[in-house]
């Protein structure tokens, strides 16, 4: 089982700033084990009692690069209001279309690799269509919106060596806020 200290922080700069390589299929047993472990970790991180007991931060997305694995895959585990999870195992993703509308997370984006609060907005597309493979090499295409769209874009950025803090204008952290919708 993954632990919080398995996740690289922004001080591990070189790896987190490296572009990950495409995954070849079939995925190795180690990578399939890792991708499933990543989903489990995210689920448990969103259980308040478990997270408190094991001193882990809640997260809804995790990219392989955050664990020091330079391969293009990530997972998302989003806990719905009814307690069920919407989960994605995403390999070799490509955004094939996006809305013109831009949104940002009102309370600010967070990241399991950035252990501090960061003021500012990160412009994201409100809706995106992503083409990717599942862990078995089956092609998928999914249209996602709002929080899930933000999570996909955040994790795809990780695969490209980009942290969310890079997208915040340093001189004007709330630049163009009035032209975007908060979620």
Coordinates of N, CA and C in Angstrom, one line a residue:
X1 N 0.8 -1.2 0.0 CA 0.0 0.0 0.0 C 0.9 1.2 0.0
X2 N 0.5 2.2 -0.8 CA 1.3 3.5 -0.9 C 1.1 4.2 0.4
X3 N 2.1 5.0 0.7 CA 2.1 5.9 1.9 C 2.3 7.3 1.4
X4 N 2.0 8.3 2.3 CA 2.1 9.7 1.9 C 3.6 10.0 1.5
X5 N 4.5 9.4 2.3 CA 5.9 9.7 2.0 C 6.5 9.1 0.7
X6 N 5.6 8.3 0.0 CA 6.0 7.7 -1.3 C 5.8 8.8 -2.4
X7 N 5.0 9.8 -2.1 CA 4.7 10.8 -3.1 C 5.8 11.9 -3.0
X8 N 6.4 12.1 -4.2 CA 7.4 13.2 -4.3 C 6.8 14.5 -4.0
X9 N 7.6 15.4 -3.4 CA 7.1 16.8 -3.2 C 7.8 17.7 -4.2
X10 N 7.4 18.9 -4.3 CA 8.0 19.8 -5.3 C 9.5 20.1 -5.1
X11 N 10.0 19.7 -4.0 CA 11.5 19.8 -3.8 C 12.2 18.8 -4.6
X12 N 11.5 17.7 -5.0 CA 12.1 16.7 -5.9 C 12.1 17.1 -7.3
X13 N 12.2 18.4 -7.5 CA 12.0 19.1 -8.8 C 12.3 18.4 -10.1
X14 N 13.5 17.8 -10.2 CA 13.9 17.3 -11.5 C 12.9 16.2 -12.0
X15 N 12.6 15.3 -11.2 CA 11.7 14.2 -11.7 C 10.3 14.8 -12.0
X16 N 9.7 15.6 -11.1 CA 8.4 16.2 -11.3 C 8.4 17.1 -12.5
X17 N 9.5 17.6 -12.9 CA 9.6 18.5 -14.1 C 10.0 17.8 -15.4
X18 N 10.0 16.5 -15.3 CA 10.4 15.7 -16.5 C 9.1 15.2 -17.2
X19 N 9.2 15.2 -18.5 CA 8.1 14.7 -19.3 C 8.1 13.2 -19.3
X20 N 7.0 12.6 -18.9 CA 6.8 11.1 -18.9 C 6.8 10.5 -20.2
X21 N 7.2 9.3 -20.3 CA 7.2 8.5 -21.6 C 5.9 7.7 -21.8
X22 N 5.5 7.5 -23.0 CA 4.3 6.7 -23.3 C 4.5 5.3 -22.8
X23 N 3.4 4.7 -22.3 CA 3.3 3.3 -21.9 C 3.2 2.4 -23.1
X24 N 3.9 1.3 -23.1 CA 3.7 0.3 -24.1 C 2.9 -0.8 -23.5
X25 N 2.1 -1.4 -24.4 CA 1.1 -2.5 -24.0 C 1.7 -3.8 -24.5
X26 N 1.4 -4.9 -23.7 CA 0.7 -4.8 -22.4 C 1.5 -4.2 -21.3
X27 N 0.8 -3.6 -20.4 CA 1.4 -3.0 -19.2 C 2.1 -4.1 -18.4
X28 N 3.2 -3.7 -17.8 CA 3.8 -4.7 -16.9 C 3.0 -5.0 -15.7
X29 N 3.2 -6.1 -15.1 CA 2.5 -6.5 -13.9 C 2.8 -5.5 -12.8
X30 N 4.0 -5.0 -12.7 CA 4.3 -3.9 -11.7 C 3.5 -2.7 -11.9
X31 N 3.4 -2.2 -13.2 CA 2.6 -1.0 -13.5 C 1.1 -1.2 -13.2
X32 N 0.6 -2.4 -13.5 CA -0.8 -2.7 -13.2 C -1.0 -2.7 -11.7
X33 N -0.1 -3.3 -10.9 CA -0.2 -3.3 -9.5 C -0.1 -1.9 -9.0
X34 N 0.8 -1.1 -9.5 CA 0.9 0.3 -9.1 C -0.3 1.1 -9.3
X35 N -0.9 1.0 -10.5 CA -2.1 1.8 -10.9 C -3.3 1.4 -10.0
X36 N -3.4 0.2 -9.6 CA -4.5 -0.3 -8.7 C -4.2 0.2 -7.3
X37 N -2.9 0.2 -6.9 CA -2.5 0.8 -5.6 C -2.8 2.3 -5.5
X38 N -2.6 3.0 -6.6 CA -2.8 4.4 -6.6 C -4.3 4.7 -6.4
X39 N -5.2 3.9 -7.0 CA -6.6 4.1 -6.8 C -7.0 3.8 -5.4
X40 N -6.5 2.8 -4.8 CA -6.8 2.4 -3.4 C -6.3 3.6 -2.5
X41 N -5.1 4.1 -2.7 CA -4.6 5.2 -1.9 C -5.5 6.4 -1.9
X42 N -6.0 6.8 -3.1 CA -6.9 7.9 -3.2 C -8.2 7.7 -2.5
X43 N -8.7 6.5 -2.7 CA -10.0 6.2 -2.0 C -9.8 6.4 -0.5
X44 N -8.8 5.8 0.0 CA -8.5 5.8 1.5 C -8.2 7.2 1.9
X45 N -7.6 8.0 1.1 CA -7.2 9.4 1.5 C -8.5 10.2 1.7
X46 N -9.6 9.8 1.0 CA -10.8 10.6 1.1 C -11.7 10.1 2.2
X47 N -11.3 9.1 3.0 CA -12.0 8.6 4.2 C -11.4 9.4 5.4
X48 N -12.1 10.3 5.9 CA -11.6 11.2 7.0 C -11.0 10.5 8.1
X49 N -11.6 9.4 8.6 CA -11.1 8.6 9.7 C -9.7 8.0 9.4
X50 N -9.7 7.3 8.2 CA -8.4 6.7 7.8 C -7.3 7.7 7.6
X51 N -7.7 8.8 6.9 CA -6.7 9.9 6.6 C -6.1 10.5 7.9
X52 N -7.0 10.7 8.8 CA -6.6 11.3 10.1 C -5.7 10.3 10.9
X53 N -6.1 9.1 10.9 CA -5.3 8.0 11.6 C -3.9 7.8 11.0
X54 N -3.8 7.9 9.7 CA -2.5 7.6 9.0 C -1.8 8.9 8.6
X55 N -2.4 10.0 9.0 CA -1.7 11.3 8.6 C -1.5 11.5 7.1
X56 N -2.5 11.3 6.3 CA -2.4 11.5 4.9 C -3.3 12.6 4.4
X57 N -2.9 13.3 3.4 CA -3.8 14.3 2.8 C -4.7 13.7 1.8
X58 N -5.9 14.3 1.8 CA -6.9 13.8 0.8 C -6.5 14.3 -0.6
X59 N -6.7 13.4 -1.6 CA -6.4 13.7 -2.9 C -7.4 13.0 -3.8
X60 N -7.6 13.5 -5.0 CA -8.5 12.9 -6.0 C -7.8 12.5 -7.3
X61 N -6.5 12.9 -7.4 CA -5.8 12.4 -8.6 C -4.3 12.2 -8.2
X62 N -3.7 11.3 -8.9 CA -2.3 10.9 -8.7 C -1.7 10.4 -10.0
X63 N -0.6 11.0 -10.4 CA 0.2 10.6 -11.6 C 1.4 9.8 -11.2
X64 N 1.7 8.8 -12.1 CA 2.9 7.9 -11.8 C 4.1 8.7 -11.5
X65 N 4.3 9.8 -12.2 CA 5.5 10.6 -12.0 C 5.7 11.1 -10.5
X66 N 4.5 11.3 -9.9 CA 4.6 11.7 -8.5 C 5.1 10.7 -7.6
X67 N 5.2 9.4 -8.1 CA 5.8 8.3 -7.4 C 7.2 8.0 -7.9
X68 N 7.7 8.8 -8.8 CA 9.0 8.6 -9.4 C 9.0 7.7 -10.6
X69 N 7.9 7.4 -11.1 CA 7.7 6.5 -12.3 C 7.4 7.4 -13.5
X70 N 8.4 7.5 -14.4 CA 8.2 8.4 -15.6 C 7.4 7.8 -16.7
X71 N 6.2 7.4 -16.5 CA 5.3 6.8 -17.5 C 4.0 7.5 -17.5
X72 N 3.4 7.6 -18.7 CA 2.2 8.4 -18.9 C 1.0 7.7 -18.4
X73 N 0.8 7.7 -17.1 CA -0.5 7.2 -16.6 C -0.8 7.9 -15.2
X74 N -2.1 8.0 -15.0 CA -2.6 8.6 -13.7 C -3.9 8.0 -13.4
X75 N -4.3 8.2 -12.2 CA -5.7 7.8 -11.7 C -6.4 9.0 -11.1
X76 N -7.7 8.9 -11.2 CA -8.6 9.8 -10.5 C -9.6 9.0 -9.8
X77 N -9.9 9.4 -8.5 CA -10.9 8.8 -7.7 C -11.7 10.0 -7.1
X78 N -12.9 10.2 -7.5 CA -13.7 11.3 -7.1 C -14.9 10.8 -6.3
X79 N -14.9 11.2 -5.0 CA -16.0 10.7 -4.1 C -17.2 11.6 -4.4
X80 N -18.3 11.0 -4.8 CA -19.6 11.6 -5.0 C -20.3 11.9 -3.7
X81 N -21.3 12.8 -3.7 CA -22.0 13.1 -2.5 C -22.7 11.9 -1.9
X82 N -23.0 10.9 -2.7 CA -23.7 9.7 -2.1 C -22.7 8.7 -1.6
X83 N -21.4 9.0 -1.6 CA -20.4 8.1 -1.0 C -19.8 7.2 -2.1
X84 N -20.3 7.1 -3.3 CA -19.8 6.3 -4.3 C -18.6 7.0 -4.9
X85 N -17.8 6.2 -5.7 CA -16.6 6.8 -6.3 C -16.7 6.8 -7.8
X86 N -16.3 7.8 -8.5 CA -16.1 7.9 -9.9 C -14.6 7.7 -10.1
X87 N -14.2 6.7 -10.8 CA -12.8 6.4 -10.9 C -12.3 6.2 -12.3
X88 N -11.1 6.6 -12.6 CA -10.5 6.5 -13.9 C -9.1 6.1 -13.8
X89 N -8.7 5.1 -14.6 CA -7.3 4.7 -14.8 C -6.9 5.1 -16.2
X90 N -6.1 6.1 -16.3 CA -5.8 6.8 -17.6 C -4.4 6.6 -18.0
X91 N -4.2 6.0 -19.2 CA -2.9 5.7 -19.8 C -2.8 6.4 -21.1
X92 N -1.6 7.1 -21.3 CA -1.3 7.8 -22.6 C -2.4 8.7 -23.0
X93 N -2.9 9.6 -22.2 CA -4.0 10.5 -22.5 C -3.7 11.6 -23.5
X94 N -4.7 12.0 -24.3 CA -4.6 13.1 -25.2 C -5.9 13.9 -25.1
X95 N -5.9 15.2 -24.9 CA -7.1 16.0 -24.9 C -7.4 16.2 -26.4
X96 N -8.6 15.8 -26.9 CA -8.9 15.9 -28.3 C -9.8 17.1 -28.6
X97 N -10.5 17.6 -27.5 CA -11.3 18.8 -27.7 C -11.5 19.4 -26.3
X98 N -11.9 20.7 -26.4 CA -12.1 21.4 -25.1 C -13.1 22.5 -25.3
X99 N -13.8 22.9 -24.3 CA -14.7 24.1 -24.3 C -13.9 25.4 -24.5
X100 N -14.5 26.4 -24.9 CA -13.9 27.7 -24.8 C -14.0 28.3 -23.4
X101 N -15.0 27.9 -22.7 CA -15.2 28.4 -21.3 C -14.1 28.0 -20.4
X102 N -13.6 29.0 -19.6 CA -12.6 28.7 -18.7 C -13.1 28.7 -17.2
X103 N -12.6 27.9 -16.4 CA -13.1 27.8 -15.0 C -11.8 27.8 -14.1
X104 N -12.0 28.0 -12.8 CA -11.0 27.8 -11.8 C -11.6 27.3 -10.6
X105 N -10.8 26.7 -9.7 CA -11.3 26.1 -8.5 C -11.2 27.3 -7.5
X106 N -12.4 27.6 -6.9 CA -12.6 28.8 -6.1 C -11.7 28.8 -4.9
X107 N -11.6 27.7 -4.2 CA -10.7 27.7 -3.0 C -9.2 27.4 -3.4
X108 N -8.9 27.3 -4.7 CA -7.6 27.1 -5.1 C -7.3 25.6 -5.4
X109 N -6.5 25.4 -6.4 CA -6.1 24.0 -6.6 C -5.1 23.5 -5.6
X110 N -5.1 22.3 -5.4 CA -4.1 21.7 -4.5 C -3.4 20.5 -5.2
X111 N -2.4 20.0 -4.5 CA -1.7 18.9 -5.1 C -1.0 18.1 -4.0
X112 N -1.0 16.8 -4.1 CA -0.3 16.0 -3.1 C 1.2 16.2 -3.2
X113 N 1.7 16.8 -4.2 CA 3.2 17.1 -4.3 C 3.5 18.5 -3.9
X114 N 2.5 19.3 -3.6 CA 2.8 20.7 -3.2 C 2.2 20.8 -1.7
X115 N 3.1 20.8 -0.8 CA 2.6 20.7 0.6 C 2.5 22.1 1.3
X116 N 1.8 23.0 0.5 CA 1.6 24.4 1.1 C 0.4 25.0 0.3
X117 N -0.2 26.0 1.0 CA -1.3 26.7 0.3 C -0.7 27.6 -0.7
X118 N -1.3 27.8 -1.9 CA -0.8 28.6 -2.9 C -2.0 29.6 -3.4
X119 N -1.8 30.9 -3.2 CA -2.8 31.8 -3.7 C -2.7 32.0 -5.2
X120 N -3.9 32.1 -5.8 CA -4.0 32.4 -7.2 C -4.9 31.4 -7.9
X121 N -5.2 31.7 -9.1 CA -6.1 30.9 -9.9 C -5.4 30.2 -11.0
X122 N -5.9 29.0 -11.3 CA -5.3 28.2 -12.4 C -6.4 28.0 -13.5
X123 N -6.3 28.7 -14.6 CA -7.3 28.6 -15.6 C -7.4 27.2 -16.2
X124 N -8.6 26.7 -16.3 CA -8.8 25.3 -16.8 C -10.0 25.3 -17.7
X125 N -10.0 24.5 -18.7 CA -11.2 24.3 -19.5 C -12.3 23.7 -18.7
X126 N -13.6 24.2 -18.9 CA -14.7 23.7 -18.2 C -15.1 22.3 -18.6
X127 N -14.9 22.0 -19.9 CA -15.2 20.6 -20.4 C -14.1 20.2 -21.4
X128 N -13.7 19.0 -21.3 CA -12.7 18.4 -22.2 C -13.1 17.0 -22.6
X129 N -12.7 16.6 -23.8 CA -12.8 15.3 -24.3 C -11.4 14.7 -24.3
X130 N -11.3 13.6 -23.7 CA -9.9 12.9 -23.5 C -10.0 11.5 -24.2
X131 N -9.0 11.3 -25.0 CA -8.8 9.9 -25.5 C -7.6 9.3 -24.8
X132 N -7.8 8.1 -24.3 CA -6.8 7.4 -23.5 C -7.0 5.9 -23.6
X133 N -6.1 5.2 -23.0 CA -6.2 3.7 -22.9 C -6.4 3.4 -21.4
X134 N -7.2 2.2 -21.2 CA -7.2 1.7 -19.8 C -6.0 0.8 -19.6
X135 N -5.9 0.3 -18.5 CA -4.7 -0.5 -18.1 C -4.5 -1.8 -19.0
X136 N -5.6 -2.2 -19.7 CA -5.5 -3.4 -20.5 C -5.3 -3.0 -22.0
X137 N -5.1 -1.7 -22.3 CA -4.8 -1.3 -23.7 C -6.0 -1.1 -24.5
X138 N -7.2 -1.0 -23.9 CA -8.4 -0.7 -24.6 C -8.6 0.8 -24.7
X139 N -8.8 1.3 -25.9 CA -9.0 2.7 -26.1 C -10.3 3.2 -25.5
X140 N -10.2 4.4 -24.9 CA -11.4 5.0 -24.3 C -11.5 6.4 -24.7
X141 N -12.7 7.0 -24.7 CA -12.9 8.4 -25.0 C -13.9 8.9 -24.0
X142 N -13.6 9.9 -23.3 CA -14.5 10.4 -22.3 C -14.6 11.9 -22.3
X143 N -15.9 12.4 -22.2 CA -16.1 13.9 -22.1 C -16.3 14.1 -20.6
X144 N -15.5 15.0 -20.0 CA -15.6 15.3 -18.6 C -15.8 16.7 -18.4
X145 N -16.3 17.1 -17.3 CA -16.6 18.5 -17.0 C -16.3 18.9 -15.5
X146 N -16.2 20.2 -15.3 CA -16.1 20.7 -14.0 C -15.0 20.1 -13.2
X147 N -15.2 19.6 -12.0 CA -14.1 19.1 -11.1 C -13.3 18.0 -11.8
X148 N -14.0 17.1 -12.5 CA -13.3 16.0 -13.1 C -12.4 16.5 -14.3
X149 N -12.9 17.5 -15.0 CA -12.1 18.1 -16.1 C -10.9 18.8 -15.5
X150 N -11.0 19.5 -14.4 CA -9.9 20.1 -13.7 C -8.9 19.0 -13.3
X151 N -9.4 17.9 -12.7 CA -8.5 16.8 -12.3 C -7.7 16.2 -13.5
X152 N -8.4 16.0 -14.6 CA -7.7 15.4 -15.8 C -6.6 16.4 -16.3
X153 N -7.0 17.7 -16.4 CA -6.0 18.6 -16.8 C -4.8 18.7 -15.9
X154 N -5.1 18.7 -14.6 CA -4.0 18.8 -13.6 C -3.1 17.6 -13.7
X155 N -3.6 16.4 -13.9 CA -2.8 15.2 -14.0 C -2.1 15.1 -15.3
X156 N -2.7 15.5 -16.4 CA -2.0 15.6 -17.7 C -0.8 16.5 -17.6
X157 N -1.0 17.7 -16.9 CA 0.1 18.6 -16.7 C 1.3 17.9 -16.0
X158 N 1.0 17.1 -15.0 CA 2.0 16.3 -14.3 C 2.8 15.5 -15.3
X159 N 2.1 14.8 -16.2 CA 2.8 13.9 -17.2 C 3.7 14.7 -18.1
X160 N 3.4 16.0 -18.2 CA 4.2 16.9 -19.1 C 5.2 17.8 -18.3
X161 N 5.4 17.4 -17.0 CA 6.4 18.1 -16.2 C 6.0 19.4 -15.7
X162 N 4.7 19.7 -15.6 CA 4.1 21.0 -15.2 C 3.4 20.8 -13.9
X163 N 3.7 21.7 -12.9 CA 2.9 21.8 -11.7 C 1.9 22.9 -11.8
X164 N 0.8 22.8 -11.0 CA -0.3 23.8 -11.1 C 0.3 25.2 -10.7
X165 N 1.3 25.2 -9.9 CA 1.8 26.5 -9.5 C 2.4 27.3 -10.6
X166 N 2.9 26.5 -11.7 CA 3.5 27.1 -12.9 C 2.4 27.9 -13.7
X167 N 1.2 27.6 -13.5 CA 0.1 28.2 -14.3 C -0.5 29.4 -13.6
X168 N 0.0 29.7 -12.4 CA -0.5 30.9 -11.7 C 0.5 32.1 -12.0
X169 N -0.1 33.2 -12.5 CA 0.7 34.3 -12.9 C 1.3 34.9 -11.6
X170 N 2.6 34.9 -11.6 CA 3.4 35.3 -10.3 C 3.2 36.8 -10.0
X171 N 3.0 37.7 -11.0 CA 2.8 39.1 -10.8 C 1.4 39.4 -10.4
X172 N 0.5 38.6 -11.0 CA -1.0 38.9 -10.8 C -1.7 37.6 -10.6
X173 N -1.6 37.0 -9.4 CA -2.2 35.6 -9.2 C -3.7 35.4 -9.5
X174 N -4.4 36.5 -9.6 CA -5.8 36.4 -9.9 C -6.1 37.1 -11.3
X175 N -5.2 37.1 -12.1 CA -5.3 37.6 -13.5 C -6.4 37.0 -14.3
X176 N -7.2 37.9 -14.9 CA -8.4 37.5 -15.7 C -9.4 36.7 -15.0
X177 N -9.5 36.8 -13.7 CA -10.5 36.1 -12.9 C -11.9 36.4 -13.3
X178 N -12.1 37.6 -13.7 CA -13.5 38.1 -14.0 C -14.0 37.4 -15.3
X179 N -13.0 36.9 -16.1 CA -13.4 36.3 -17.4 C -13.6 34.8 -17.3
X180 N -13.5 34.2 -16.1 CA -13.7 32.8 -15.8 C -14.8 32.6 -14.8
X181 N -15.2 31.3 -14.7 CA -16.2 30.9 -13.8 C -15.6 30.1 -12.7
X182 N -15.9 30.4 -11.4 CA -15.4 29.6 -10.3 C -16.2 28.4 -10.1
X183 N -15.6 27.3 -9.7 CA -16.3 26.1 -9.3 C -15.9 25.7 -7.9

